[in-house]
Coordinates of C-alpha atoms in Angstrom, one line a residue:
X1 CA 37.1 -8.4 58.2
X2 CA 35.3 -8.4 55.7
X3 CA 32.6 -10.4 54.8
X4 CA 33.3 -13.4 52.9
X5 CA 29.7 -13.4 51.6
X6 CA 29.5 -10.0 50.4
X7 CA 26.6 -8.8 48.0
X8 CA 25.8 -5.5 46.1
X9 CA 22.2 -5.8 45.3
X10 CA 20.5 -4.3 48.3
X11 CA 22.3 -1.2 47.7
X12 CA 21.0 -0.9 44.4
X13 CA 18.2 -3.0 43.6
X14 CA 14.6 -4.0 44.6
X15 CA 12.7 -6.8 42.5
X16 CA 9.2 -6.3 41.8
X17 CA 6.3 -8.9 41.4
X18 CA 3.0 -8.8 39.6
X19 CA 1.0 -10.2 43.2
X20 CA 2.4 -6.6 45.0
X21 CA 5.6 -8.1 46.5
X22 CA 8.9 -6.6 46.8
X23 CA 11.3 -8.6 47.3
X24 CA 15.1 -8.2 48.2
X25 CA 16.0 -9.6 45.0
X26 CA 14.7 -13.2 42.6
X27 CA 16.2 -15.7 45.0
X28 CA 14.4 -13.9 48.3
X29 CA 11.5 -15.4 46.9
X30 CA 10.2 -16.5 50.6
X31 CA 10.7 -13.7 52.1
X32 CA 8.7 -10.4 50.3
X33 CA 7.8 -7.8 51.8
X34 CA 5.0 -5.2 50.6
X35 CA 5.9 -1.2 49.1
X36 CA 5.3 1.2 51.8
X37 CA 5.7 4.6 49.7
X38 CA 8.2 5.4 47.2
X39 CA 11.1 2.6 45.6
X40 CA 13.5 4.5 48.2
X41 CA 11.7 4.5 51.2
X42 CA 10.3 0.8 50.4
X43 CA 13.9 0.3 49.9
X44 CA 14.6 1.7 53.5
X45 CA 12.2 -0.9 55.5
X46 CA 13.1 -3.8 58.1
X47 CA 14.4 -6.3 56.3
X48 CA 16.0 -4.3 53.8
X49 CA 18.2 -2.8 56.4
X50 CA 18.3 -6.4 58.5
X51 CA 19.7 -7.8 54.7
X52 CA 22.6 -4.5 54.5
X53 CA 23.6 -5.4 58.5
X54 CA 23.8 -9.0 57.8
X55 CA 26.4 -8.9 54.7
X56 CA 28.4 -6.6 56.1
X57 CA 28.9 -8.1 59.7
X58 CA 31.7 -10.6 59.3
X59 CA 31.1 -14.1 58.4
X60 CA 27.4 -13.8 58.6
X61 CA 25.9 -15.2 54.9
X62 CA 22.1 -14.6 56.0
X63 CA 19.4 -16.9 56.2
X64 CA 17.5 -15.1 53.1
X65 CA 20.6 -15.7 50.8
X66 CA 20.1 -19.5 51.5
X67 CA 19.3 -20.3 47.6
X68 CA 22.6 -18.6 46.6
X69 CA 24.7 -20.4 49.2
X70 CA 22.8 -23.2 47.5
X71 CA 23.8 -22.8 44.1
X72 CA 27.1 -21.8 44.5
X73 CA 28.0 -25.3 46.5
X74 CA 27.2 -27.3 43.2
X75 CA 28.2 -24.8 40.4
X76 CA 30.0 -22.6 41.8
X77 CA 27.1 -20.3 39.9
X78 CA 25.0 -17.3 41.9
X79 CA 23.3 -14.7 41.4
X80 CA 25.4 -13.6 44.0
X81 CA 28.4 -13.8 42.3
X82 CA 27.4 -12.8 38.8
X83 CA 26.6 -9.0 40.8
X84 CA 30.1 -8.6 42.1
X85 CA 30.7 -9.1 38.9
X86 CA 28.2 -6.8 37.3
X87 CA 28.3 -4.3 40.1
X88 CA 32.2 -4.3 40.9
X89 CA 32.0 -0.5 42.2
X90 CA 29.7 -1.7 44.9
X91 CA 32.2 -3.3 46.5
X92 CA 32.0 -3.9 50.7
X93 CA 33.5 -0.7 51.8
X94 CA 31.3 1.6 49.4
X95 CA 28.5 -0.1 51.1
X96 CA 29.3 0.7 54.6
X97 CA 30.0 4.5 53.5
X98 CA 26.4 4.5 52.1
X99 CA 24.8 2.7 55.1
X100 CA 23.2 4.4 58.6
X101 CA 23.8 2.3 61.4
X102 CA 20.4 1.3 61.8
X103 CA 21.3 0.4 57.9
X104 CA 19.2 2.2 55.6
X105 CA 20.4 4.4 53.2
X106 CA 19.9 8.3 52.4
X107 CA 20.7 8.0 48.3
X108 CA 18.5 4.6 46.7
X109 CA 18.6 4.8 43.3
X110 CA 17.7 1.5 41.5
X111 CA 20.5 0.9 38.9
X112 CA 19.4 -2.7 39.0
X113 CA 15.4 -3.6 37.8
X114 CA 13.8 -7.1 38.1
X115 CA 9.8 -6.0 37.1
X116 CA 7.3 -8.8 36.7
X117 CA 4.5 -6.0 35.6
X118 CA 2.0 -9.0 35.9
X119 CA 1.2 -12.5 36.3
X120 CA -0.3 -12.2 32.3
X121 CA 1.2 -15.3 30.7
X122 CA 0.4 -17.9 27.7
X123 CA 2.3 -21.3 29.4
X124 CA 1.0 -22.5 32.8
X125 CA 4.2 -24.3 33.7
X126 CA 4.4 -27.5 35.7
X127 CA 6.9 -25.7 38.5
X128 CA 4.5 -22.8 38.3
X129 CA 1.8 -21.3 40.0
X130 CA -1.1 -18.5 39.8
X131 CA 1.3 -16.0 41.2
X132 CA 3.9 -16.2 37.9
X133 CA 0.6 -17.2 35.5
X134 CA -2.8 -16.3 35.5
X135 CA -3.9 -19.3 33.5
X136 CA -3.1 -20.9 36.5
X137 CA -6.5 -19.9 37.9
X138 CA -8.7 -22.6 37.2
X139 CA -6.8 -24.6 38.5
X140 CA -5.2 -23.7 42.0
X141 CA -9.3 -23.0 42.5
X142 CA -9.7 -26.2 42.5
X143 CA -7.0 -27.9 44.3
X144 CA -7.1 -28.7 47.5
X145 CA -5.2 -27.0 50.0
X146 CA -5.3 -24.0 47.7
X147 CA -6.8 -20.3 48.5
X148 CA -7.1 -17.6 45.7
X149 CA -6.1 -14.4 47.2
X150 CA -7.9 -10.9 47.0
X151 CA -5.0 -9.8 44.5
X152 CA -5.9 -12.4 41.6
X153 CA -8.9 -11.1 39.3
X154 CA -11.7 -13.7 40.2
X155 CA -12.3 -13.7 36.4
X156 CA -9.3 -13.6 34.9
X157 CA -6.5 -14.5 37.6
X158 CA -4.8 -11.7 36.5
X159 CA -3.0 -9.7 38.8
X160 CA -1.1 -6.4 38.2
X161 CA 2.1 -4.3 40.2
X162 CA 0.1 -1.0 41.3
X163 CA 3.6 0.9 40.6
X164 CA 3.5 4.5 41.0
X165 CA 4.3 5.5 37.5
X166 CA 6.2 8.8 38.4
X167 CA 8.2 7.8 41.1
X168 CA 9.2 4.8 39.1
X169 CA 9.8 7.4 36.5
X170 CA 12.3 9.1 38.1
X171 CA 14.7 6.1 38.6
X172 CA 15.1 5.4 35.1
X173 CA 18.0 7.9 34.2
X174 CA 20.1 5.7 36.7
X175 CA 19.3 2.7 36.0
X176 CA 21.8 0.3 34.6
X177 CA 20.5 -3.4 34.0
X178 CA 17.0 -4.1 33.8
X179 CA 16.0 -7.7 33.6
X180 CA 12.3 -8.8 32.4
X181 CA 10.0 -11.6 32.9
X182 CA 7.6 -13.0 34.2
X183 CA 4.7 -13.9 34.0
X184 CA 5.4 -13.9 29.8
X185 CA 7.3 -10.5 29.9
X186 CA 5.8 -10.1 25.9
X187 CA 2.4 -9.8 26.4
X188 CA 2.4 -6.8 29.6
X189 CA 1.9 -3.8 28.4
X190 CA 4.4 -2.0 31.2
X191 CA 7.5 -4.2 29.1
X192 CA 6.3 -1.5 26.0
X193 CA 5.9 1.3 28.1
X194 CA 9.3 1.0 29.8
X195 CA 11.5 0.2 26.8
X196 CA 9.3 3.8 24.7
X197 CA 10.4 5.5 28.1
X198 CA 13.8 4.8 27.6
X199 CA 14.4 5.4 24.3
X200 CA 12.7 8.9 25.2
X201 CA 15.4 9.7 27.5
X202 CA 17.8 8.3 25.6
X203 CA 19.0 5.5 28.3
X204 CA 19.9 2.9 25.7
X205 CA 22.8 1.8 26.6
X206 CA 21.9 -0.3 29.7
X207 CA 22.0 -4.0 30.2
X208 CA 19.0 -6.1 29.1
X209 CA 18.2 -9.1 30.0
X210 CA 14.9 -10.8 28.2
X211 CA 13.4 -13.8 29.9
X212 CA 10.5 -15.8 27.6
X213 CA 9.1 -18.6 26.7
X214 CA 10.0 -17.7 23.0
X215 CA 6.3 -18.0 21.8
X216 CA 5.5 -14.6 21.4
X217 CA 7.5 -12.0 19.2
X218 CA 4.6 -9.5 17.9
X219 CA 2.7 -8.0 20.8
X220 CA -0.8 -5.7 19.1
X221 CA 0.8 -2.6 17.9
X222 CA 4.5 -3.4 19.0
X223 CA 7.1 -5.4 17.3
X224 CA 9.3 -6.2 20.1
X225 CA 12.7 -6.7 17.7
X226 CA 12.2 -3.4 16.5
X227 CA 11.8 -1.9 20.0
X228 CA 15.2 -3.5 21.2
X229 CA 16.8 -2.4 17.8
X230 CA 17.2 0.7 19.4
X231 CA 19.3 -0.3 22.7
X232 CA 22.6 -1.3 22.9
X233 CA 24.7 0.2 19.9
X234 CA 27.3 2.4 20.9
X235 CA 28.4 0.7 24.4
X236 CA 29.5 -2.7 26.1
X237 CA 26.4 -2.4 27.3
X238 CA 24.7 -6.3 26.8
X239 CA 21.9 -7.2 25.7
X240 CA 20.6 -11.2 26.5
X241 CA 17.3 -12.7 25.0
X242 CA 17.1 -16.2 27.4
X243 CA 14.4 -18.5 25.9
X244 CA 12.9 -20.3 29.3
X245 CA 12.9 -23.3 27.6
X246 CA 13.6 -27.3 29.4
X247 CA 12.5 -29.1 26.8
X248 CA 11.4 -30.2 23.1
X249 CA 8.1 -31.3 21.6
X250 CA 5.9 -33.2 23.4
X251 CA 8.4 -32.7 26.7
X252 CA 8.1 -29.1 26.2
X253 CA 4.2 -29.6 25.8
X254 CA 3.9 -31.4 29.8
X255 CA 6.6 -29.2 31.3
X256 CA 5.4 -25.5 30.0
X257 CA 2.8 -25.3 27.4
X258 CA 0.0 -27.8 27.8
X259 CA -0.4 -27.3 24.3
X260 CA 1.3 -28.3 21.2
X261 CA 3.6 -25.8 20.5
X262 CA 7.4 -26.3 20.0
X263 CA 7.0 -25.7 16.5
X264 CA 6.1 -21.3 16.9
X265 CA 8.9 -21.2 20.1
X266 CA 11.7 -22.7 17.6
X267 CA 10.2 -20.6 14.4
X268 CA 10.3 -17.4 16.8
X269 CA 13.7 -19.0 17.9
X270 CA 15.1 -18.5 14.5
X271 CA 14.0 -14.9 14.3
X272 CA 15.9 -14.1 17.1
X273 CA 18.5 -15.6 16.4
X274 CA 18.5 -13.1 13.0
X275 CA 18.1 -10.2 15.7
X276 CA 20.9 -11.1 17.7
X277 CA 23.2 -11.7 14.5
X278 CA 22.2 -8.4 12.6
X279 CA 22.8 -6.2 16.2
X280 CA 26.4 -7.3 16.6
X281 CA 28.1 -8.9 19.6
X282 CA 26.8 -6.6 22.3
X283 CA 23.2 -8.9 22.2
X284 CA 23.8 -12.7 22.4
X285 CA 21.3 -15.8 22.1
X286 CA 21.0 -18.0 25.3
X287 CA 18.6 -21.2 26.5
X288 CA 17.8 -20.4 30.5
X289 CA 17.3 -23.5 31.3
X290 CA 16.8 -25.7 34.8
X291 CA 18.5 -29.3 35.1
X292 CA 16.0 -31.6 37.1
X293 CA 15.6 -35.3 37.4
X294 CA 13.0 -35.5 35.1
X295 CA 14.7 -33.6 31.8
X296 CA 18.2 -34.8 32.6
X297 CA 18.5 -37.2 29.9
X298 CA 16.3 -34.6 27.3
X299 CA 18.7 -32.0 27.8
X300 CA 21.6 -33.5 25.9
X301 CA 19.3 -34.1 22.7
X302 CA 18.1 -30.5 23.3
X303 CA 22.0 -29.1 23.5
X304 CA 23.0 -31.1 20.4
X305 CA 20.1 -30.0 18.4
X306 CA 20.8 -25.7 19.1
X307 CA 24.5 -26.3 19.4
X308 CA 24.9 -23.1 18.0
X309 CA 23.6 -21.4 21.2
X310 CA 24.8 -21.3 24.2
X311 CA 23.1 -22.9 27.5
X312 CA 22.6 -21.2 30.9
X313 CA 21.4 -24.2 33.5
X314 CA 19.8 -23.5 37.1
X315 CA 19.9 -26.4 39.0
X316 CA 16.0 -26.5 40.2
X317 CA 15.9 -27.0 43.9
X318 CA 11.9 -25.9 44.6
X319 CA 9.7 -27.8 44.4
X320 CA 12.2 -30.5 45.6
X321 CA 10.0 -33.3 44.0
X322 CA 12.0 -32.1 40.9
X323 CA 15.6 -31.8 42.5
X324 CA 18.2 -34.2 41.4
X325 CA 20.1 -32.9 44.7
X326 CA 16.9 -35.1 46.4
X327 CA 16.9 -38.3 43.7
X328 CA 17.6 -41.8 43.7
X329 CA 21.4 -42.1 44.0
X330 CA 21.4 -44.9 41.9
X331 CA 19.6 -43.3 38.8
X332 CA 22.1 -40.3 39.4
X333 CA 24.5 -42.6 38.5
X334 CA 23.1 -44.3 35.7
X335 CA 22.6 -40.6 34.0
X336 CA 26.2 -39.0 35.2
X337 CA 27.3 -42.6 32.9
X338 CA 25.4 -41.8 30.7
X339 CA 26.9 -38.4 29.9
X340 CA 30.1 -39.7 30.3
X341 CA 30.0 -42.0 26.8
X342 CA 27.7 -38.3 25.4
X343 CA 30.7 -36.8 26.2
X344 CA 33.4 -39.3 24.3
X345 CA 31.4 -38.8 21.3
X346 CA 30.6 -34.6 21.3
X347 CA 32.9 -32.3 19.5
X348 CA 32.7 -28.6 19.7
X349 CA 30.3 -26.2 21.4
X350 CA 28.2 -28.9 22.7
X351 CA 30.7 -30.2 25.1
X352 CA 30.8 -27.5 27.7
X353 CA 26.9 -27.7 28.0
X354 CA 27.0 -31.6 28.7
X355 CA 29.9 -31.0 30.8
X356 CA 28.3 -28.8 32.8
X357 CA 24.9 -30.9 33.1
X358 CA 27.6 -33.9 34.2
X359 CA 29.2 -31.8 36.8
X360 CA 25.3 -31.0 37.8
X361 CA 24.4 -34.6 38.5
X362 CA 27.8 -35.3 39.7
X363 CA 27.4 -33.3 42.6
X364 CA 24.1 -33.9 43.4
X365 CA 25.4 -37.7 44.1
X366 CA 27.3 -36.7 46.4
X367 CA 24.8 -34.9 48.8
X368 CA 21.4 -36.9 47.8
X369 CA 19.5 -38.5 50.5
X370 CA 17.7 -40.6 48.7
X371 CA 14.6 -38.3 50.1
X372 CA 12.4 -37.6 47.2
X373 CA 9.3 -37.6 48.3
X374 CA 8.3 -39.5 44.7
X375 CA 4.3 -40.2 45.5
X376 CA 3.7 -36.4 46.3
X377 CA 5.2 -35.8 42.4
X378 CA 3.0 -38.2 41.2
X379 CA -0.3 -37.3 43.6
X380 CA 1.0 -33.5 41.8
X381 CA 1.1 -34.3 38.7
X382 CA -1.3 -36.9 37.8
X383 CA -4.1 -34.4 39.1
X384 CA -2.9 -32.3 36.5
X385 CA -2.2 -34.5 34.2
X386 CA -6.3 -35.1 34.4
X387 CA -6.6 -31.7 34.3
X388 CA -4.9 -31.4 31.3
X389 CA -5.7 -34.8 29.4
X390 CA -1.6 -34.8 29.5
X391 CA 0.6 -38.1 30.6
X392 CA 4.0 -37.4 32.3
X393 CA 4.4 -41.3 31.1
X394 CA 4.5 -40.4 27.5
X395 CA 6.2 -37.2 27.3
X396 CA 8.9 -38.8 29.2
X397 CA 9.0 -42.4 28.7
X398 CA 12.9 -42.4 30.4
X399 CA 10.7 -42.5 33.9
X400 CA 8.5 -45.0 32.9
X401 CA 9.4 -47.5 35.0
X402 CA 9.3 -45.1 38.0
X403 CA 5.5 -45.5 37.2
X404 CA 5.2 -49.1 37.3

């Protein structure tokens, strides 16, 4: 009997985070573990072995997989479903044959690599923290109850993954997909070192996913787009550049950068678009965007402003104070009506992303318990507003009535 929630990732993947943590996947951040010897040895630690056995046990949904389970309830998409399509050769039968009785594997190779070389970043996003941006150091050091761990440089806030480069290189010939995120991968030396090594060994026909805030296209001696031009010329492997953004202008500044730099991001989006067009069908450019209650109206403007670029949406579920799944039902119903009217006038490509947003809002209406902790949201964000000389109400005037 097969497991209805089977996922191939525990058999071909690990995620490496800047603070020294390793995860079974990007959604498994609540269950991290540490490197234990080589990459192959780390892939056979107790958490990974238990996860494999649970995914081979009929009708079991591992507790570690809660986020994919949640996403599939509300938008029918998840990292798990994407992985089933991407790594089709890892079906359940193949996984069983490769798995020992204790859940270990004798021959583990990274086929999908998700690596965050460091937490070096040029932004300090509201939904982020020190683990993904060194610029949070001062604020996390000052916030009540926050303790900065020893893995972070006390002066810069930078934490770097202490990867054994020689062991790491033995996996690069097997890699079929790489996800580069951060921090901000475009300002991490490890990003360029890895890409150059892949070019040197000739493994350039693989899927590359770059998630960037869009503020940087050149770093020191490196021209990112020139380096990426060596990849995916001759096969069906895909390269995708994902601009991580939830809003434009002042909303972008409040949520992401704490500085007025959307004009720089907008100019770089044009450069990325020119690059993608010059490389042919194997490269694409999309927005990687979270749907929260804060931006759910503004997203309609963003979709129409960038109608020639596709959107990949995720529902923000953590922190819960930003989630539409906890938000007030009356507000969600008002937003749903807003999108109904917007869709009635919409034409062409914008209909798809607008429909996805509306469907997400409608799904949230069915589950919300009106249990958002708005007092906690105000407390957290007002503290940051004071620290950064910003104002939530000025950035999002559509929510001023909640702050009365």
